[in-house]
Tab-separated table of C-alpha atoms in Angstrom:
chain	number	residue	atom	x	y	z
A	1	MET	CA	120.259	79.642	132.110
A	2	ARG	CA	118.180	80.924	129.210
A	3	GLN	CA	115.908	83.887	129.995
A	4	PRO	CA	112.380	82.484	130.562
A	5	ASN	CA	109.312	83.746	128.753
A	6	LEU	CA	107.354	85.959	131.160
A	7	SER	CA	104.098	84.544	129.844
A	8	ASP	CA	105.291	81.060	130.835
A	9	VAL	CA	106.148	82.384	134.298
A	10	ALA	CA	102.611	83.737	134.760
A	11	LEU	CA	101.154	80.439	133.559
A	12	PHE	CA	103.366	78.561	136.020
A	13	ALA	CA	101.800	80.520	138.879
A	14	ALA	CA	98.322	79.926	137.434
A	15	VAL	CA	98.886	76.140	137.349
A	16	ILE	CA	99.925	76.025	140.983
A	17	GLU	CA	97.039	78.243	142.089
A	18	ALA	CA	94.507	76.124	140.160
A	19	GLY	CA	96.064	72.821	141.314
A	20	GLY	CA	96.212	71.354	137.836
A	21	PHE	CA	96.573	71.929	134.115
A	22	ARG	CA	92.910	71.494	133.178
A	23	ALA	CA	91.554	74.063	135.648
A	24	ALA	CA	94.320	76.544	134.854
A	25	ALA	CA	93.825	76.066	131.101
A	26	GLN	CA	90.081	76.736	131.379
A	27	LYS	CA	90.719	79.893	133.380
A	28	ARG	CA	93.291	81.155	130.873
A	29	GLY	CA	91.347	80.135	127.785
A	30	ILE	CA	93.964	77.782	126.326
A	31	SER	CA	94.213	74.024	125.928
A	32	ALA	CA	95.675	71.836	128.668
A	33	SER	CA	98.208	70.394	126.205
A	34	SER	CA	99.434	73.888	125.240
A	35	LEU	CA	99.753	74.773	128.902
A	36	SER	CA	101.735	71.598	129.552
A	37	ASP	CA	104.080	72.479	126.686
A	38	CYS	CA	104.649	75.939	128.194
A	39	MET	CA	105.608	74.386	131.545
A	40	ARG	CA	108.070	71.991	129.924
A	41	ARG	CA	109.633	74.933	128.088
A	42	LEU	CA	109.931	76.904	131.326
A	43	GLU	CA	111.593	73.969	133.109
A	44	SER	CA	113.983	73.627	130.188
A	45	ASP	CA	114.825	77.327	130.344
A	46	VAL	CA	115.616	77.317	134.076
A	47	GLY	CA	117.234	73.846	134.009
A	48	LEU	CA	115.143	72.561	136.934
A	49	ARG	CA	111.965	70.569	137.450
A	50	LEU	CA	109.396	72.963	138.912
A	51	LEU	CA	106.260	70.794	139.026
A	52	ASN	CA	105.419	67.362	140.359
A	53	ARG	CA	102.861	65.849	137.994
A	54	THR	CA	100.537	62.961	138.858
A	55	THR	CA	97.330	61.763	137.254
A	56	ARG	CA	95.359	63.500	140.021
A	57	SER	CA	97.243	66.690	140.811
A	58	VAL	CA	100.075	69.041	140.016
A	59	THR	CA	102.159	70.432	142.880
A	60	PRO	CA	105.312	72.529	142.975
A	61	THR	CA	108.680	70.986	143.666
A	62	SER	CA	110.750	72.594	146.390
A	63	ALA	CA	112.473	74.653	143.682
A	64	GLY	CA	109.094	75.558	142.181
A	65	ALA	CA	107.745	76.625	145.578
A	66	ARG	CA	110.788	78.847	146.217
A	67	LEU	CA	110.472	80.356	142.746
A	68	LEU	CA	106.777	81.092	143.202
A	69	GLU	CA	107.440	82.709	146.578
A	70	ARG	CA	109.918	85.092	144.961
A	71	LEU	CA	107.743	85.687	141.906
A	72	ARG	CA	104.456	86.350	143.706
A	73	PRO	CA	105.128	90.047	144.637
A	74	ALA	CA	106.273	90.811	141.074
A	75	LEU	CA	103.258	89.083	139.506
A	76	ASP	CA	100.922	90.913	141.876
A	77	GLU	CA	102.548	94.208	140.895
A	78	ILE	CA	102.112	93.438	137.188
A	79	ASN	CA	98.437	92.590	137.720
A	80	ALA	CA	97.982	95.783	139.728
A	81	ALA	CA	99.540	97.834	136.934
A	82	PHE	CA	97.092	96.477	134.369
A	83	ASN	CA	94.201	96.884	136.815
A	84	ASP	CA	95.221	100.526	137.201
A	85	LEU	CA	94.935	100.925	133.436
A	86	ASP	CA	91.433	99.486	133.592
A	87	ASP	CA	90.581	101.753	136.525
A	88	GLU	CA	91.890	104.741	134.559
A	89	SER	CA	89.209	104.183	131.930
A	90	GLN	CA	86.619	104.402	134.692
A	91	ARG	CA	88.366	107.037	136.807
A	92	PRO	CA	90.513	109.022	134.355
A	93	VAL	CA	93.616	110.738	135.648
A	94	GLY	CA	95.784	113.286	133.868
A	95	THR	CA	95.677	116.609	132.046
A	96	LEU	CA	93.306	117.544	129.225
A	97	LYS	CA	94.642	120.348	126.990
A	98	LEU	CA	92.066	122.276	124.951
A	99	ASN	CA	92.428	125.047	122.373
A	100	VAL	CA	89.234	127.090	121.996
A	101	PRO	CA	88.021	130.432	120.580
A	102	VAL	CA	87.213	133.321	122.897
A	103	PRO	CA	83.390	132.978	122.852
A	104	VAL	CA	83.616	129.314	123.861
A	105	ALA	CA	86.027	130.064	126.718
A	106	ARG	CA	83.840	132.887	128.001
A	107	TYR	CA	80.320	131.585	127.638
A	108	LEU	CA	80.369	127.820	127.204
A	109	LEU	CA	83.228	126.275	129.132
A	110	PRO	CA	82.803	127.797	132.633
A	111	GLU	CA	79.633	125.874	133.537
A	112	LEU	CA	80.503	122.840	131.419
A	113	LEU	CA	83.930	122.422	133.021
A	114	GLU	CA	82.468	122.968	136.477
A	115	ARG	CA	80.272	119.899	136.006
A	116	PHE	CA	83.010	117.885	134.297
A	117	LEU	CA	85.740	118.548	136.869
A	118	LYS	CA	83.443	117.798	139.790
A	119	ARG	CA	82.650	114.469	138.192
A	120	TYR	CA	86.300	113.639	137.435
A	121	PRO	CA	88.472	114.942	140.298
A	122	GLY	CA	91.555	113.174	138.914
A	123	VAL	CA	91.525	115.272	135.724
A	124	ASN	CA	93.176	118.675	135.267
A	125	VAL	CA	92.183	120.913	132.346
A	126	GLU	CA	94.357	123.479	130.573
A	127	VAL	CA	92.520	125.857	128.217
A	128	VAL	CA	94.203	128.167	125.708
A	129	MET	CA	92.140	130.774	123.832
A	130	GLU	CA	92.933	131.170	120.144
A	131	ASN	CA	90.568	132.207	117.359
A	132	THR	CA	92.533	130.889	114.381
A	133	PHE	CA	92.366	127.242	113.298
A	134	ILE	CA	95.415	125.209	114.320
A	135	ASP	CA	96.669	121.649	114.099
A	136	VAL	CA	95.755	120.662	117.647
A	137	ILE	CA	97.814	117.476	117.660
A	138	GLY	CA	100.876	119.176	116.173
A	139	ALA	CA	100.581	122.006	118.703
A	140	GLY	CA	100.402	119.603	121.646
A	141	TYR	CA	96.676	119.820	122.433
A	142	ASP	CA	94.345	116.897	122.996
A	143	ALA	CA	91.409	118.595	121.274
A	144	GLY	CA	90.073	121.918	120.069
A	145	VAL	CA	86.740	123.668	119.721
A	146	ARG	CA	85.870	125.491	116.500
A	147	TYR	CA	82.929	126.242	114.261
A	148	GLU	CA	82.070	124.000	111.329
A	149	GLU	CA	83.649	126.102	108.598
A	150	SER	CA	87.033	125.855	110.369
A	151	LEU	CA	87.122	122.081	110.874
A	152	ALA	CA	89.730	119.982	109.100
A	153	LYS	CA	88.303	117.054	107.130
A	154	ASP	CA	90.461	114.441	108.872
A	155	MET	CA	89.217	115.365	112.346
A	156	ILE	CA	86.354	113.831	114.304
A	157	ALA	CA	83.829	116.488	115.372
A	158	VAL	CA	81.299	116.307	118.213
A	159	PRO	CA	78.689	119.032	118.841
A	160	ILE	CA	79.344	120.935	122.051
A	161	GLY	CA	77.124	123.591	123.616
A	162	PRO	CA	74.158	125.335	121.964
A	163	ARG	CA	73.345	124.034	118.510
A	164	TRP	CA	72.693	127.440	117.036
A	165	GLN	CA	73.985	130.920	117.671
A	166	ARG	CA	73.634	134.274	115.980
A	167	PHE	CA	75.341	137.587	115.400
A	168	VAL	CA	73.520	140.728	116.496
A	169	ALA	CA	73.976	144.337	115.390
A	170	ALA	CA	73.354	146.861	118.151
A	171	ALA	CA	73.875	150.489	119.118
A	172	SER	CA	73.193	152.722	122.081
A	173	PRO	CA	69.847	154.552	122.406
A	174	ALA	CA	71.758	157.858	122.181
A	175	TYR	CA	73.449	156.867	118.907
A	176	LEU	CA	70.162	155.768	117.337
A	177	ALA	CA	68.428	158.942	118.519
A	178	ALA	CA	71.132	161.051	116.879
A	179	HIS	CA	71.640	159.065	113.653
A	180	GLY	CA	68.404	157.154	113.149
A	181	THR	CA	67.660	153.415	113.263
A	182	PRO	CA	68.565	151.452	110.091
A	183	ARG	CA	65.645	149.480	108.654
A	184	HIS	CA	67.672	147.660	105.999
A	185	PRO	CA	71.316	146.492	106.007
A	186	SER	CA	72.053	148.661	102.981
A	187	GLU	CA	71.481	151.743	105.173
A	188	LEU	CA	74.523	150.785	107.304
A	189	THR	CA	76.816	152.396	104.746
A	190	GLU	CA	75.633	155.734	106.150
A	191	HIS	CA	76.548	154.792	109.750
A	192	GLN	CA	79.604	154.442	111.950
A	193	LEU	CA	80.389	150.707	112.099
A	194	ILE	CA	82.829	149.586	114.787
A	195	GLY	CA	85.138	147.062	113.102
A	196	HIS	CA	86.895	143.971	114.420
A	197	ARG	CA	90.392	143.060	113.236
A	198	PHE	CA	91.194	139.338	113.396
A	199	GLU	CA	94.548	137.841	114.320
A	200	ASN	CA	95.296	137.248	110.634
A	201	GLY	CA	94.944	140.979	109.965
A	202	LYS	CA	91.577	140.866	108.202
A	203	VAL	CA	88.659	143.052	109.285
A	204	GLY	CA	85.363	141.259	109.895
A	205	ILE	CA	82.410	141.853	107.609
A	206	PHE	CA	78.884	142.662	108.829
A	207	GLU	CA	76.788	139.855	107.289
A	208	PHE	CA	72.994	139.707	107.098
A	209	GLU	CA	70.497	137.268	105.642
A	210	LYS	CA	66.734	137.242	105.136
A	211	ASP	CA	64.478	135.243	102.819
A	212	GLY	CA	67.443	134.048	100.786
A	213	GLU	CA	68.913	137.530	100.386
A	214	ARG	CA	72.412	138.045	101.760
A	215	LEU	CA	74.275	141.285	102.243
A	216	ARG	CA	77.893	141.786	103.305
A	217	ILE	CA	78.749	145.262	104.592
A	218	PRO	CA	82.433	146.164	105.165
A	219	PRO	CA	82.647	148.255	108.351
A	220	ARG	CA	83.605	151.860	107.742
A	221	GLY	CA	84.002	153.927	110.859
A	222	GLN	CA	86.416	155.687	113.135
A	223	LEU	CA	87.250	152.639	115.244
A	224	VAL	CA	88.696	149.211	114.417
A	225	THR	CA	90.024	146.977	117.202
A	226	SER	CA	90.781	143.359	118.071
A	227	SER	CA	89.261	143.857	121.536
A	228	HIS	CA	85.659	142.718	121.966
A	229	ASP	CA	85.403	144.622	125.243
A	230	LEU	CA	86.510	147.870	123.614
A	231	ARG	CA	84.009	147.433	120.784
A	232	ILE	CA	81.138	146.835	123.194
A	233	LYS	CA	81.998	149.752	125.491
A	234	SER	CA	82.519	152.035	122.513
A	235	ALA	CA	79.076	151.140	121.201
A	236	ILE	CA	77.580	151.767	124.645
A	237	ASN	CA	79.313	155.153	124.633
A	238	GLY	CA	77.618	156.028	121.353
A	239	LEU	CA	80.542	155.724	118.922
A	240	GLY	CA	78.713	153.515	116.452
A	241	ILE	CA	77.087	150.172	115.672
A	242	VAL	CA	78.680	146.942	116.866
A	243	TYR	CA	78.188	143.511	115.277
A	244	LEU	CA	79.039	140.590	117.534
A	245	PHE	CA	78.030	137.271	119.066
A	246	GLU	CA	74.730	137.733	120.883
A	247	GLU	CA	76.281	136.266	124.043
A	248	PHE	CA	78.856	139.047	124.172
A	249	LEU	CA	76.130	141.678	124.016
A	250	ARG	CA	73.542	139.970	126.216
A	251	GLU	CA	74.137	141.950	129.413
A	252	ALA	CA	74.088	145.325	127.647
A	253	LEU	CA	71.000	144.325	125.653
A	254	ASP	CA	69.163	143.154	128.736
A	255	ASP	CA	69.795	146.354	130.699
A	256	GLY	CA	69.066	148.662	127.763
A	257	ARG	CA	72.514	150.133	127.267
A	258	LEU	CA	72.429	148.667	123.760
A	259	VAL	CA	69.446	148.225	121.436
A	260	PRO	CA	69.387	145.446	118.783
A	261	ILE	CA	68.772	146.511	115.200
A	262	LEU	CA	67.916	144.598	112.037
A	263	GLU	CA	66.964	141.561	114.146
A	264	ASP	CA	64.988	139.982	111.326
A	265	TRP	CA	68.246	140.001	109.330
A	266	SER	CA	70.350	138.368	112.070
A	267	GLN	CA	72.675	135.665	110.776
A	268	VAL	CA	72.056	132.322	112.487
A	269	PHE	CA	74.729	129.611	112.329
A	270	ASP	CA	75.585	126.221	113.791
A	271	GLY	CA	77.076	126.099	117.273
A	272	PRO	CA	80.644	124.964	117.993
A	273	TYR	CA	82.175	121.503	117.717
A	274	LEU	CA	84.734	119.679	119.815
A	275	TYR	CA	87.239	118.241	117.343
A	276	TYR	CA	90.035	115.726	117.850
A	277	HIS	CA	92.146	113.172	116.022
A	278	GLY	CA	90.769	109.641	115.941
A	279	ARG	CA	93.724	107.993	117.613
A	280	ARG	CA	93.353	104.340	118.537
A	281	HIS	CA	94.701	104.791	122.059
A	282	MET	CA	93.036	107.922	123.366
A	283	PRO	CA	94.154	109.574	126.639
A	284	SER	CA	91.627	108.783	129.346
A	285	PRO	CA	90.869	112.475	130.190
A	286	LEU	CA	89.983	113.128	126.533
A	287	ARG	CA	87.872	109.987	126.309
A	288	ALA	CA	86.007	111.014	129.452
A	289	PHE	CA	85.453	114.562	128.149
A	290	ILE	CA	84.127	113.325	124.792
A	291	ASP	CA	81.701	110.946	126.510
A	292	PHE	CA	80.673	113.730	128.897
A	293	VAL	CA	79.993	116.192	126.056
A	294	LYS	CA	77.978	113.592	124.100
A	295	ALA	CA	75.883	112.739	127.145
A	296	GLU	CA	75.240	116.414	127.898
A	297	ALA	CA	74.141	117.000	124.313
A	298	GLN	CA	71.586	114.199	124.709
A	299	GLY	CA	70.425	115.491	128.061
A	300	GLU	CA	71.740	112.417	129.824
A	301	LYS	CA	73.749	111.955	132.976
A	302	PRO	CA	77.280	111.043	131.809
A	303	SER	CA	78.149	107.427	132.621
């Protein structure tokens, strides 16, 4: 016996369920003559007549009835499998792997993921913090979050979180009382600037902008570190001026342990972007997260 075409097998069941070629053909979106050809091919493959055909009806032969009885559980399982795929698009299941910079992990994701995970209980999220730009697909991540200047041109980017942020320079009241408060960025060359060393070995520059004028001040001071926490606490302890994301400094600014300086020179920049590869078949957790982020950005309830 030649191995039958599985599509013909499914159509065989459809003909019996519909009670005829015309009704089955309409349901399947094919012509009755094409459906009849498929049934003749199936009977040829199995070497048995499976259908009794009359001008008024189509019924299974005894062999056809036995075959359908054996096939029914398998066909139901196949349908269930494809229905599960459809359900997955509505109720995504699986793991979403994200690669994000430290500020995003600390100040953006906690509340965002709380809302997302409550909405999609079948999704697990794994977040890795990394400040350098990476090939997210090559590294095994579904998506990343970075700022605009770090985005690869072949990636799709979606705004996520606040649409603008800024860097703030600040120092403790004791430091400013002892060394004076700078009124212009150029005066920072006379101060202790607490530097930040990036993962690539470079030391961050203090950058300021006002009325089209830009100044870049290399930090010169007694302390350089890759730790944001150490920089903040050192500034609070009076060791110098720190230059950092406003979110990192917010608590110390609010309670007065740090005082902002040169605020009218603060550098404002676009907020972060969720970026991912535009694959045709996207994992359902990623698809759900993208839709969720877009809806949140528009102030809508995610559908």
